[in-house]
């Protein structure tokens, strides 16, 4: 049974320059204990989709349509008071930029202890002891000293680990990890990946792992969703995606990854740039950049089921 179901989710921003369809009719689900990877270029709608699930997008200039079901309850129709009990407790999110998610005037200790103070009846002393434990878990040395410091006093990589510690504090049922390894060096990346895998294994927590780094997905994810221009263009298991990609965009992404077993093979790049979401074409969004395009691609393709749990949005299958 799915723990989280996203049905026909569309997110449209209203700007003076026009409407921007950041997410378009997205459907997927996350099962209990599953690690789902979301991959795509910058601007394809990954982070907007994640923030929509958490209901962190301002309704004043944004229109959300569809359903986001968590344990069969629609988060899009839930009151703000009820959402406050869900966020950080049952569904948690670690953001890409820790400078924007950490409060610059509060100590690290207070910010990591905050989930315990808000969502449990834990004493302040016990909350800070748990905060110290979480700081240590994400690989930060000398946790006693770090708890007393402010975000500007620690490195960027360390700030990211603090943000992850906050997200993991209450062992949520679903963790949304939005580009959490971007600011970290390779060694720390490996530590964070192992930490997320450990949480998944020990607590059966589901994880939505958002990244633009396809190489990382093989180390952590069970299933992968590829997004382009606000749409899902392919969905498959990790093995299926890497061994037999179907969508031209997925093939191009994989061909751009350096491989140690193919040293002499030149890397390919995807021509052009991501399309302007204010001026979407009538047909396939990838049409202008696709080397396999045909006349039929001038009409919009539907997401087709091509396997037991495999989907692809392409006319040229």
XYZ file of C-alpha atoms in Angstrom:
317
model
C 0.000 0.000 0.000
C 1.271 3.460 -0.900
C 2.238 5.742 1.958
C 2.090 8.841 -0.246
C 0.092 9.227 -3.470
C 0.395 12.227 -5.771
C -2.469 12.416 -8.248
C -2.692 14.834 -11.183
C -0.610 17.448 -9.372
C -0.217 20.736 -11.232
C 1.459 23.862 -9.874
C 0.996 27.180 -11.695
C 2.585 30.466 -10.671
C 0.937 33.789 -11.543
C 3.521 36.440 -12.416
C 3.204 39.816 -14.121
C 5.048 38.359 -17.115
C 2.519 35.534 -17.374
C 1.662 32.124 -15.948
C 4.388 29.563 -15.291
C 3.386 25.896 -15.208
C 6.148 24.556 -12.982
C 4.562 21.115 -12.437
C 2.162 19.583 -14.952
C -0.185 16.691 -14.198
C 2.261 14.624 -12.146
C 1.263 11.195 -10.816
C 3.360 8.899 -8.639
C 3.368 7.099 -5.304
C 5.851 6.173 -2.596
C 5.489 2.903 -0.753
C 6.514 2.326 2.839
C 10.264 1.754 3.056
C 10.893 2.799 -0.543
C 13.611 5.213 -1.664
C 12.345 7.083 -4.703
C 14.756 9.150 -6.769
C 13.609 12.296 -8.586
C 16.073 13.466 -11.233
C 16.224 16.138 -13.917
C 17.893 19.393 -14.944
C 17.570 22.584 -12.911
C 14.188 24.177 -13.557
C 12.333 20.937 -14.325
C 10.041 21.235 -11.282
C 11.662 18.856 -8.771
C 11.899 21.273 -5.836
C 8.534 22.921 -6.562
C 6.899 19.503 -6.453
C 8.605 18.703 -3.144
C 7.575 21.999 -1.564
C 4.021 21.452 -2.806
C 3.893 18.154 -0.929
C 4.940 19.999 2.235
C 2.511 22.848 1.403
C 5.333 25.373 1.655
C 4.353 27.404 -1.409
C 2.412 30.620 -0.861
C -1.179 30.312 -2.111
C -1.370 34.042 -2.913
C 0.470 33.707 -6.227
C 0.345 29.959 -6.788
C -2.418 27.580 -7.790
C -2.163 23.931 -6.736
C -4.485 21.398 -8.368
C -4.809 17.654 -7.850
C -4.436 15.500 -4.749
C -1.577 14.664 -2.397
C -2.677 11.756 -0.205
C -0.690 10.870 2.912
C -2.179 7.805 4.615
C -5.307 8.454 2.502
C -5.682 12.035 3.790
C -5.393 14.858 1.241
C -2.713 17.341 2.300
C -4.015 19.946 -0.157
C -7.314 20.249 1.703
C -5.824 20.021 5.189
C -5.969 23.014 7.546
C -2.753 24.838 8.449
C -3.164 23.774 12.082
C -3.279 20.113 11.089
C -0.380 20.550 8.666
C 1.801 21.883 11.504
C 1.407 18.502 13.215
C 2.394 16.652 10.036
C 5.428 18.720 9.008
C 8.642 17.695 10.717
C 6.873 14.899 12.547
C 5.519 12.511 9.895
C 6.862 14.176 6.751
C 10.106 16.084 6.923
C 12.249 17.927 4.390
C 15.940 18.735 4.162
C 16.467 21.687 1.829
C 19.120 22.289 -0.802
C 20.359 25.608 0.605
C 20.949 25.401 4.380
C 21.573 29.157 4.586
C 17.935 29.777 3.710
C 16.541 27.009 5.928
C 18.576 27.720 9.079
C 17.772 30.710 11.294
C 20.889 32.925 11.478
C 20.050 34.286 14.969
C 19.447 30.932 16.694
C 22.121 28.495 17.834
C 22.568 25.156 16.114
C 21.532 23.390 19.317
C 18.223 25.221 19.610
C 17.337 24.599 15.969
C 18.084 20.862 16.085
C 16.277 20.569 19.448
C 13.218 22.451 18.165
C 11.406 19.418 16.632
C 11.626 17.603 19.972
C 10.352 20.660 21.847
C 7.429 21.238 19.461
C 6.241 17.719 18.719
C 7.033 15.852 21.966
C 6.714 16.453 25.697
C 10.484 16.141 26.085
C 12.171 18.484 28.565
C 14.540 21.156 27.280
C 17.511 19.297 28.747
C 16.553 16.002 27.099
C 15.819 17.781 23.808
C 19.337 19.225 23.748
C 20.815 15.812 24.559
C 18.908 14.379 21.585
C 20.099 17.294 19.445
C 23.681 16.471 20.424
C 23.083 12.850 19.455
C 21.663 13.858 16.057
C 24.589 16.208 15.378
C 26.972 13.347 16.043
C 24.948 10.942 13.847
C 25.384 13.094 10.744
C 29.158 13.081 11.147
C 29.829 16.398 12.897
C 32.700 16.201 15.373
C 32.732 17.936 18.762
C 28.903 18.173 18.953
C 28.951 19.906 22.355
C 30.760 22.897 20.854
C 28.690 22.942 17.648
C 25.427 23.158 19.595
C 26.507 26.544 20.946
C 27.514 27.963 17.562
C 25.460 29.889 14.980
C 25.052 28.904 11.300
C 27.547 31.529 10.086
C 30.246 30.033 12.313
C 30.335 26.660 10.564
C 31.165 25.583 7.009
C 28.642 25.138 4.208
C 28.945 21.364 4.271
C 28.457 21.326 8.024
C 25.371 23.545 7.700
C 23.908 21.007 5.276
C 24.484 18.206 7.759
C 22.779 20.254 10.490
C 19.761 20.678 8.201
C 19.681 16.910 7.643
C 19.932 16.302 11.399
C 16.884 18.540 11.918
C 14.928 16.657 9.252
C 15.820 13.254 10.734
C 15.229 14.270 14.343
C 11.808 12.644 14.838
C 12.433 9.720 12.491
C 9.724 10.756 10.003
C 7.735 8.281 7.921
C 8.729 10.221 4.806
C 11.891 12.237 4.340
C 12.157 14.571 1.358
C 15.851 15.149 0.664
C 16.152 18.018 -1.822
C 19.674 18.090 -3.324
C 21.118 17.476 0.147
C 24.536 16.352 -1.108
C 25.129 19.258 -3.507
C 27.313 21.335 -1.162
C 29.286 18.392 0.236
C 32.583 16.846 -0.792
C 32.667 13.237 -2.009
C 33.611 11.743 1.372
C 30.804 13.511 3.226
C 28.388 12.691 0.393
C 29.089 9.008 1.007
C 28.480 9.464 4.753
C 25.129 11.167 4.151
C 24.056 8.498 1.650
C 24.933 5.765 4.170
C 23.025 7.645 6.893
C 19.898 7.851 4.725
C 20.182 4.161 3.810
C 20.535 3.284 7.498
C 17.410 5.290 8.383
C 15.542 3.571 5.575
C 16.641 0.101 6.699
C 16.221 0.474 10.456
C 12.984 2.492 10.522
C 11.430 1.539 7.179
C 11.214 5.264 6.469
C 10.370 6.253 2.906
C 12.702 8.736 1.225
C 12.185 11.020 -1.751
C 15.730 11.680 -2.921
C 15.869 14.669 -5.284
C 19.058 15.227 -7.261
C 20.501 16.184 -10.634
C 23.332 13.659 -10.159
C 22.329 10.385 -11.810
C 25.426 8.628 -10.484
C 24.214 9.038 -6.894
C 20.909 7.301 -7.565
C 22.466 3.855 -8.082
C 23.839 3.949 -4.525
C 20.577 4.653 -2.741
C 17.354 4.474 -4.778
C 14.992 1.612 -5.522
C 13.019 3.444 -8.199
C 13.643 6.597 -10.252
C 11.399 9.262 -11.773
C 12.886 11.428 -14.534
C 11.348 14.895 -14.922
C 11.545 17.392 -17.756
C 9.702 20.733 -18.089
C 7.428 19.976 -15.137
C 6.383 16.529 -16.364
C 7.375 12.953 -15.630
C 8.964 11.593 -18.805
C 10.088 8.215 -17.460
C 9.621 6.093 -14.340
C 11.408 2.795 -13.718
C 13.446 0.767 -11.273
C 17.094 1.781 -10.976
C 18.285 -1.291 -12.859
C 15.780 -0.807 -15.690
C 16.607 2.869 -16.047
C 20.373 2.390 -16.217
C 20.433 -0.783 -18.293
C 17.608 0.007 -20.703
C 16.560 3.695 -20.737
C 13.574 4.392 -22.983
C 13.057 8.160 -23.182
C 15.534 10.155 -25.335
C 16.071 12.598 -22.449
C 16.989 9.787 -20.064
C 19.369 8.324 -22.659
C 21.041 11.716 -23.106
C 21.447 12.190 -19.347
C 23.078 8.783 -18.969
C 25.415 9.401 -21.898
C 26.680 12.558 -20.207
C 27.967 10.656 -17.149
C 31.706 9.767 -17.108
C 32.220 5.998 -16.749
C 35.436 4.392 -15.534
C 34.874 1.331 -17.756
C 34.558 3.471 -20.895
C 37.522 5.837 -20.684
C 37.878 6.373 -24.415
C 34.194 7.058 -25.044
C 33.494 10.768 -25.464
C 30.750 12.327 -23.377
C 27.709 13.771 -25.082
C 25.814 16.918 -24.176
C 22.163 17.751 -24.698
C 21.868 20.552 -27.265
C 19.922 23.713 -26.473
C 18.514 24.630 -23.081
C 15.456 23.874 -20.958
C 12.344 25.368 -22.512
C 10.663 28.502 -21.146
C 7.776 27.315 -18.969
C 5.889 30.521 -19.811
C 5.752 29.465 -23.459
C 5.247 25.716 -23.588
C 5.010 24.045 -27.019
C 1.869 22.176 -28.088
C 3.747 18.931 -28.631
C 6.522 17.096 -26.799
C 8.439 19.433 -24.473
C 11.736 17.770 -25.460
C 11.053 18.087 -29.223
C 13.554 20.878 -30.000
C 16.440 19.056 -28.268
C 15.653 15.480 -29.298
C 17.707 13.644 -31.930
C 14.951 11.029 -32.405
C 12.096 13.453 -33.100
C 9.461 12.756 -35.747
C 6.445 14.650 -37.053
C 4.184 12.827 -34.590
C 6.187 14.443 -31.760
C 4.543 17.768 -32.598
C 1.555 16.404 -30.664
C 1.823 15.946 -26.919
C 2.607 12.340 -25.859
C 0.841 10.661 -22.939
C 2.636 8.848 -20.118
C 2.344 5.199 -21.182
C 2.736 2.100 -19.058
C 5.370 -0.092 -20.707
C 6.017 -2.551 -17.875
C 4.750 -3.762 -14.505
C 5.857 -0.546 -12.779
C 7.409 1.253 -15.705
C 6.174 4.337 -17.563
C 7.442 6.525 -20.397
C 6.181 9.677 -22.153
C 7.325 9.292 -25.756
C 5.855 8.624 -29.226
C 9.047 6.861 -30.385
C 9.007 3.785 -28.177
